[in-house]
Coordinates of C-alpha atoms in Angstrom, one line a residue:
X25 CA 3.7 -39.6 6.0
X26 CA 1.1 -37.2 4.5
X27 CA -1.3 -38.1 6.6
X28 CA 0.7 -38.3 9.7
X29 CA 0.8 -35.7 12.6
X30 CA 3.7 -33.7 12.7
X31 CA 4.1 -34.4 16.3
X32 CA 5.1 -38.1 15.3
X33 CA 8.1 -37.1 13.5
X34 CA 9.0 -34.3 16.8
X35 CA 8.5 -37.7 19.0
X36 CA 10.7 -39.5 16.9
X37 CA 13.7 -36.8 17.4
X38 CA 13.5 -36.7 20.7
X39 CA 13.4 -40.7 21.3
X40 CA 16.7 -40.9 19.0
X41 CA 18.2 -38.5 21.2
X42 CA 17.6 -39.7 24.6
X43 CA 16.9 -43.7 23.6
X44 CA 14.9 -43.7 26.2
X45 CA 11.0 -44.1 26.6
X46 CA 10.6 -42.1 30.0
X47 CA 13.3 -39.5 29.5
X48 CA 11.7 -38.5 26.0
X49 CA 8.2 -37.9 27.8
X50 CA 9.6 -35.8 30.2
X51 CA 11.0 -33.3 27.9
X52 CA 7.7 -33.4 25.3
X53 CA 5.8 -33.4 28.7
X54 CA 3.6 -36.3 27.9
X55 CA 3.0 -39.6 29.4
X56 CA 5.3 -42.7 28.5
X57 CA 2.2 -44.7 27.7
X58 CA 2.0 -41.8 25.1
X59 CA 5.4 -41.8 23.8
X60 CA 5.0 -45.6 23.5
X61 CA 1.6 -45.2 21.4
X62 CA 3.5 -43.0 19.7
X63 CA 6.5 -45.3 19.0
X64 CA 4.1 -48.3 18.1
X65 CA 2.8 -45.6 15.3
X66 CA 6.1 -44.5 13.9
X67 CA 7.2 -48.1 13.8
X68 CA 3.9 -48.8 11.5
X69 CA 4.4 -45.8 9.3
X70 CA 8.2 -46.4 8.9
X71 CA 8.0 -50.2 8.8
X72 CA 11.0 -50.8 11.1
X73 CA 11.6 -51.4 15.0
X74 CA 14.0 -48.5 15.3
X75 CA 14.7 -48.9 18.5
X76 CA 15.7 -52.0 19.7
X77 CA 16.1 -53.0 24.0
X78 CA 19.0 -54.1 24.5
X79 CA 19.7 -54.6 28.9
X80 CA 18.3 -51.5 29.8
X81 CA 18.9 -49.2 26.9
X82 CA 17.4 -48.9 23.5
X83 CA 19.6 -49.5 20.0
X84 CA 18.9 -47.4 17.2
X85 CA 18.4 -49.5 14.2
X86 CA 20.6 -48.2 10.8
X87 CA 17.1 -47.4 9.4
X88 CA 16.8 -44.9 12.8
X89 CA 20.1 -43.9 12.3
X90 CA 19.4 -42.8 9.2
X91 CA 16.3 -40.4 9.9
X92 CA 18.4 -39.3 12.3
X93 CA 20.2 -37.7 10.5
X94 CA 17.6 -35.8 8.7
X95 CA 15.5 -35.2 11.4
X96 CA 17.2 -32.5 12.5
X97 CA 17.3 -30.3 10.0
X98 CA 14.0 -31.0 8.9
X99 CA 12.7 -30.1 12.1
X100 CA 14.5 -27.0 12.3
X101 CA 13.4 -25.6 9.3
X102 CA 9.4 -26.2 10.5
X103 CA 10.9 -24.4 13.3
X104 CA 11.6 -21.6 11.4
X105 CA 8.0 -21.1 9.8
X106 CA 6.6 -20.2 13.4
X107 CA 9.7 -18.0 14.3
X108 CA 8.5 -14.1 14.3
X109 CA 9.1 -12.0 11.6
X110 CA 11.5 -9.3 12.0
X111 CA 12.2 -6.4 10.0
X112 CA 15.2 -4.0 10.0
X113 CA 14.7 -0.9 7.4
X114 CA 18.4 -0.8 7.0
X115 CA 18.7 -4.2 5.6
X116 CA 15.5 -3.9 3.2
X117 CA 16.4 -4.9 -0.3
X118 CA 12.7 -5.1 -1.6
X119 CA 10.6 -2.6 -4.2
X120 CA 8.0 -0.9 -3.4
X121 CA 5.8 0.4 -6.3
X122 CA 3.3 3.4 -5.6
X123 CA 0.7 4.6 -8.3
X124 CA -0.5 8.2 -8.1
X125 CA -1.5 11.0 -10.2
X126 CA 1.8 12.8 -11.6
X127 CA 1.3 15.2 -9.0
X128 CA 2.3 13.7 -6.2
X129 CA 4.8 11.8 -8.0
X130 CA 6.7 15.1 -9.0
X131 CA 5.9 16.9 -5.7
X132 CA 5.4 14.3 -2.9
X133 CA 7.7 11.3 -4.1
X134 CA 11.1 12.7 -3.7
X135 CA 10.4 13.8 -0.1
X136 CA 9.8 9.8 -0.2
X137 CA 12.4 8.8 -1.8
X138 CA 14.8 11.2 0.9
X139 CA 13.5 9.2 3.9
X140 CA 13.9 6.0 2.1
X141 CA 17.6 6.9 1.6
X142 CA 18.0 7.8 5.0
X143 CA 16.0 4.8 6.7
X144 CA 15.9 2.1 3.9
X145 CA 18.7 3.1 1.7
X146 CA 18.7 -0.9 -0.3
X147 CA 14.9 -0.4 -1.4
X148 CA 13.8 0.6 -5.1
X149 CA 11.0 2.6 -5.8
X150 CA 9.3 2.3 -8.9
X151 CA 6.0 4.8 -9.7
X152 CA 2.9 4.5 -12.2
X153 CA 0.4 6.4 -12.7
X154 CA -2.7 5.6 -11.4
X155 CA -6.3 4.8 -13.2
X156 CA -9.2 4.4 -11.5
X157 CA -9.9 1.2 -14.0
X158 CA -7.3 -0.5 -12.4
X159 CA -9.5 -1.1 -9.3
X160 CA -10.5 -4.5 -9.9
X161 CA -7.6 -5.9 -10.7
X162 CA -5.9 -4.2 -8.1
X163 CA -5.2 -7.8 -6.5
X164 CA -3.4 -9.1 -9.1
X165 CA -1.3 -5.8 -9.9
X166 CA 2.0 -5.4 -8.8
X167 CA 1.5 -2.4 -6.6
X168 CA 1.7 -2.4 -2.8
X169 CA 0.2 1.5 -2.4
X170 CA -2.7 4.1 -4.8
X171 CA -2.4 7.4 -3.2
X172 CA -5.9 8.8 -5.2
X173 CA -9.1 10.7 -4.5
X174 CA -12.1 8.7 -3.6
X175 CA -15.4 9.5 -1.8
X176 CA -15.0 6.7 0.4
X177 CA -12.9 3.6 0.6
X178 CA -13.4 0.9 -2.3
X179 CA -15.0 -2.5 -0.8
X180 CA -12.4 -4.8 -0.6
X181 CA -9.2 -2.6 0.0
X182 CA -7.6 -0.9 3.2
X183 CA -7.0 2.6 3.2
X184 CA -6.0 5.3 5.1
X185 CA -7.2 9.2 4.8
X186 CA -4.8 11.8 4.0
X187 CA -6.9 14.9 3.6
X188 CA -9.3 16.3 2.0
X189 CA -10.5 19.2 0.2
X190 CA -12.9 21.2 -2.1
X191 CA -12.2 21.7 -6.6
X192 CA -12.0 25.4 -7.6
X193 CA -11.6 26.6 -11.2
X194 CA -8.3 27.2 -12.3
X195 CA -7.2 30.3 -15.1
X196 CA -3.8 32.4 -16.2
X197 CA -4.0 35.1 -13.5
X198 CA -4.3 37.8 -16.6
X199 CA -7.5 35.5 -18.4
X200 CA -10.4 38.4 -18.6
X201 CA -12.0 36.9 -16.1
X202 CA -9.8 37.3 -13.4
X203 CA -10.5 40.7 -12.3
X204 CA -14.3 39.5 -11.4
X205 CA -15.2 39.5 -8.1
X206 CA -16.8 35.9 -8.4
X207 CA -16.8 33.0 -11.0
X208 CA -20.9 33.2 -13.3
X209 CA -21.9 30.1 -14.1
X210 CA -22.8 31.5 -17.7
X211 CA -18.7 33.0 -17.7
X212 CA -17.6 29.2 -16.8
X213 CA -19.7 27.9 -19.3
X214 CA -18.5 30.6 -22.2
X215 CA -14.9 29.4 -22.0
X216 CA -13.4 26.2 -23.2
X217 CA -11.9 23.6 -20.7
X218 CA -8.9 21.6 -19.7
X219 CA -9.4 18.5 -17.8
X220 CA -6.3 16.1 -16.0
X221 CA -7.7 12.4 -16.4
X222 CA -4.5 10.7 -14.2
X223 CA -4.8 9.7 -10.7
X224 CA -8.6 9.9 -9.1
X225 CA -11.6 11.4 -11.3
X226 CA -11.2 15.3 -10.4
X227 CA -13.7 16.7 -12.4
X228 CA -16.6 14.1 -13.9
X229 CA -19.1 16.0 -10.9
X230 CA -18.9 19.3 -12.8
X231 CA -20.3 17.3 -15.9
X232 CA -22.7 15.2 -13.7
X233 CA -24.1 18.6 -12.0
X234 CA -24.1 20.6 -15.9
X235 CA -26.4 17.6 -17.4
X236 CA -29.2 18.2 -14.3
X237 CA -29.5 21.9 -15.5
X238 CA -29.4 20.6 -19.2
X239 CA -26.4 22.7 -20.1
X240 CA -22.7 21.7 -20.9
X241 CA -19.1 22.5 -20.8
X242 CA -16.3 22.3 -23.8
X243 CA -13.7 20.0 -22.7
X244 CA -11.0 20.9 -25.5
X245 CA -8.2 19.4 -23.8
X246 CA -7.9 16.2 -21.6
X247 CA -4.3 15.1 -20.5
X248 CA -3.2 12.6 -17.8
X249 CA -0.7 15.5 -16.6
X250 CA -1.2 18.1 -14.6
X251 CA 1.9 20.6 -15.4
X252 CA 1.0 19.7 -19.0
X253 CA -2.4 21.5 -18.3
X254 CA -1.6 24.3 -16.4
X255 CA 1.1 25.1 -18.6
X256 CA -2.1 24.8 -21.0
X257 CA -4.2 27.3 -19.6
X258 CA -1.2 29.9 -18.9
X259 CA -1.3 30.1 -22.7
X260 CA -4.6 29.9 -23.4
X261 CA -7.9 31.4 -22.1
X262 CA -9.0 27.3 -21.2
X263 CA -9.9 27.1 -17.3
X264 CA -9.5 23.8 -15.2
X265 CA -11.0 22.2 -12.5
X266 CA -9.1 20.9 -10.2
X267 CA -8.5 20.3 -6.3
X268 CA -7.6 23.5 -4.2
X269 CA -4.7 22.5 -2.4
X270 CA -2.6 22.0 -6.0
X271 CA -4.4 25.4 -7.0
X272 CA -2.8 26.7 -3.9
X273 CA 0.5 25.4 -4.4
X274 CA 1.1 25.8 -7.9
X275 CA 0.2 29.6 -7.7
X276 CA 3.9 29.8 -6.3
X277 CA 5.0 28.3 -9.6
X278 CA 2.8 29.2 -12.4
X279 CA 1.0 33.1 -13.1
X280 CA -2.2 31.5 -12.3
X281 CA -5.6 32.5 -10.1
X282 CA -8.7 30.8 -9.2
X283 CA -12.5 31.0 -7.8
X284 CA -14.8 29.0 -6.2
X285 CA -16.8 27.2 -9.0
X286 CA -20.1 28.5 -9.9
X287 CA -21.8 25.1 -9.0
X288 CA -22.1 22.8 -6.0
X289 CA -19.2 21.0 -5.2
X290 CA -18.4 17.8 -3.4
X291 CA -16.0 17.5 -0.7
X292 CA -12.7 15.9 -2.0
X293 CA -11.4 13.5 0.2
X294 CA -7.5 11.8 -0.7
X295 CA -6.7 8.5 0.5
X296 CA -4.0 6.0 0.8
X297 CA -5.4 3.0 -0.2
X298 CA -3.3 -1.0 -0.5
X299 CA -5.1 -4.5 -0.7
X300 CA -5.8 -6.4 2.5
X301 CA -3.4 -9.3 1.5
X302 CA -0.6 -6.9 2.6
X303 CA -2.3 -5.5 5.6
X304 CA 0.5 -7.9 8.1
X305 CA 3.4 -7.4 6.0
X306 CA 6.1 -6.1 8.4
X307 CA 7.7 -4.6 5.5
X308 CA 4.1 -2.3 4.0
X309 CA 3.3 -1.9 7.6
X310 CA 6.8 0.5 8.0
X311 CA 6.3 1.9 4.3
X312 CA 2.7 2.7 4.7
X313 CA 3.5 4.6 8.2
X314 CA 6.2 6.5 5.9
X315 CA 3.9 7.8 2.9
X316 CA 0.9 8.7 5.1
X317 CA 3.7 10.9 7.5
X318 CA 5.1 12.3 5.1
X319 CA 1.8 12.8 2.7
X320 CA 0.2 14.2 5.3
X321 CA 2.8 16.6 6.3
X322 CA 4.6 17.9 3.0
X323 CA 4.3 21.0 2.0
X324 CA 2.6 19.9 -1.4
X325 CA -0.4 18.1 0.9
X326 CA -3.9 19.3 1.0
X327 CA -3.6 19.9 4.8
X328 CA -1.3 22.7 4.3
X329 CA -3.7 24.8 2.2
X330 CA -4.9 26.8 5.4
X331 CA -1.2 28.2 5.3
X332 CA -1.8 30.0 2.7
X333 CA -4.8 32.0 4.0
X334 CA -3.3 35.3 3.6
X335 CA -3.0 35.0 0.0
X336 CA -5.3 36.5 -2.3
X337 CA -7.6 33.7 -3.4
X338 CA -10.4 34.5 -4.8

């Protein structure tokens, strides 16, 4: 029947049930002259009378009591395609697999992983850490969520923002240059650099900006980690560029300072970002609400950097 209308075989059901031409349009709300097209059809297509009159009733032939029997269920499971999809939390038994920088994975993702317990305790998270190469073949990746930093939204994914913020430069709080008042460009330049490379490009715009005024930095160090490189620079004299608000908030966990840079500096703007082909996924829909609440309200988020205004910054 591939070229048959579904409606045929719903016809069919209902005239096996109720043997009876002006019963069966009543309840498919048609006209009997339309239920008896309809028959003349499925006796063509199935090549068999199936119903036969017998007085005033109609006989199912053992070819209709056959389909009969399959109709049913058949039926019932086209039924089910068009049923509405429901989704409990409690019962989710899925993964969900969220690519970031390390960051956020070590600061953001077990406040995650606590509401998950509470709300979806069955689902497994799995982390990766995030490249901006992997754009393109984001559709083909297994991951549902990027949490990175981004001018703007990539054309061709769905995002959401999460904040934003400006890059400072980043030293041990006992480097010689942290008793100055402000951050030279020639001091910048005389010192060699760190640089984190995971998540979102952090620091390419300090190169970008150098190269216009024909001068240059010395990148000695370029790891995917950002503990890796503070840890760096708190034994070194190296300074780092990187995004105020985890300036702000590891200054509480390593003896660090930091300055305005000495350069113009573009606005950082941070992002939750998925593909469109789960955009009506009841499932990303209730996970997507839970990352941007809770990365937007952590303690770790760049929102939360005005809270620390009575700190001595710069």
């Amino acid at each position: 029947m591939k070229s048959h209308n579904l409606n045929l075989l719903r016809t069919l059901q209902v005239l096996l049930e109720e043997c009876h031409v002006s019963r069966t349009a009543e309840r498919l709300h048609i006209t009997q002259s339309a239920v008896s097209r309809q028959l003349t059809q499925l006796r063509e297509v199935f090549n068999d009378t199936l119903l036969i009159r017998e007085g005033n009733r109609l006989l199912l032939t053992p070819r209709a009591e056959a389909l009969k029997l399959k109709l049913d269920s058949l039926l019932a499971g086209c039924d089910s395609l068009f049923e509405p999809v429901t989704f409990q939390p409690e019962c989710w038994q899925g993964k969900v697999v969220l690519s970031s920088s390390d960051y956020v994975a070590q600061y953001i993702l077990p406040e995650v992983v606590e509401h998950l317990r509470e709300h979806a305790p069955l689902v497994s998270v799995v982390y990766q850490l995030w490249s901006p190469k992997q754009f393109e073949q984001l559709a083909e990746l297994d991951i549902q969520f990027v949490s990175t930093m981004l001018s703007a939204i990539p054309d061709g994914l769905c995002g959401e923002p999460i904040g934003a913020d400006y890059p400072v430069c980043v030293m041990r709080s006992d480097h010689p240059l942290a008793t100055e008042d402000t951050l030279q460009l020639n001091d910048f330049l005389s010192y060699d650099h760190a640089s984190v490379t995971g998540g979102g490009d952090k620091d390419s715009f300090v190169d970008r900006c150098l190269a216009e005024k024909g001068l240059s930095r010395r990148v000695k160090l370029s790891v995917p980690f950002f503990t890796s490189a503070l840890n760096t620079i708190c034994r070194s004299d190296m300074l780092l560029v990187i995004p105020e608000h985890i300036a702000v908030n590891m200054k509480q966990l390593f003896p660090i300072t930091y300055f305005p840079l000495p350069i113009s500096v573009p606005e950082h703007k941070y992002w939750l970002l998925w593909h469109p082909k789960y955009n009506n996924e009841p499932s990303h829909q209730w996970m997507r609400t839970l990352l941007l609440t809770t990365m937007r309200s952590s303690m770790y988020s760049m929102p939360m950097i005005n809270s620390h205004e009575g700190d001595e910054l710069f």
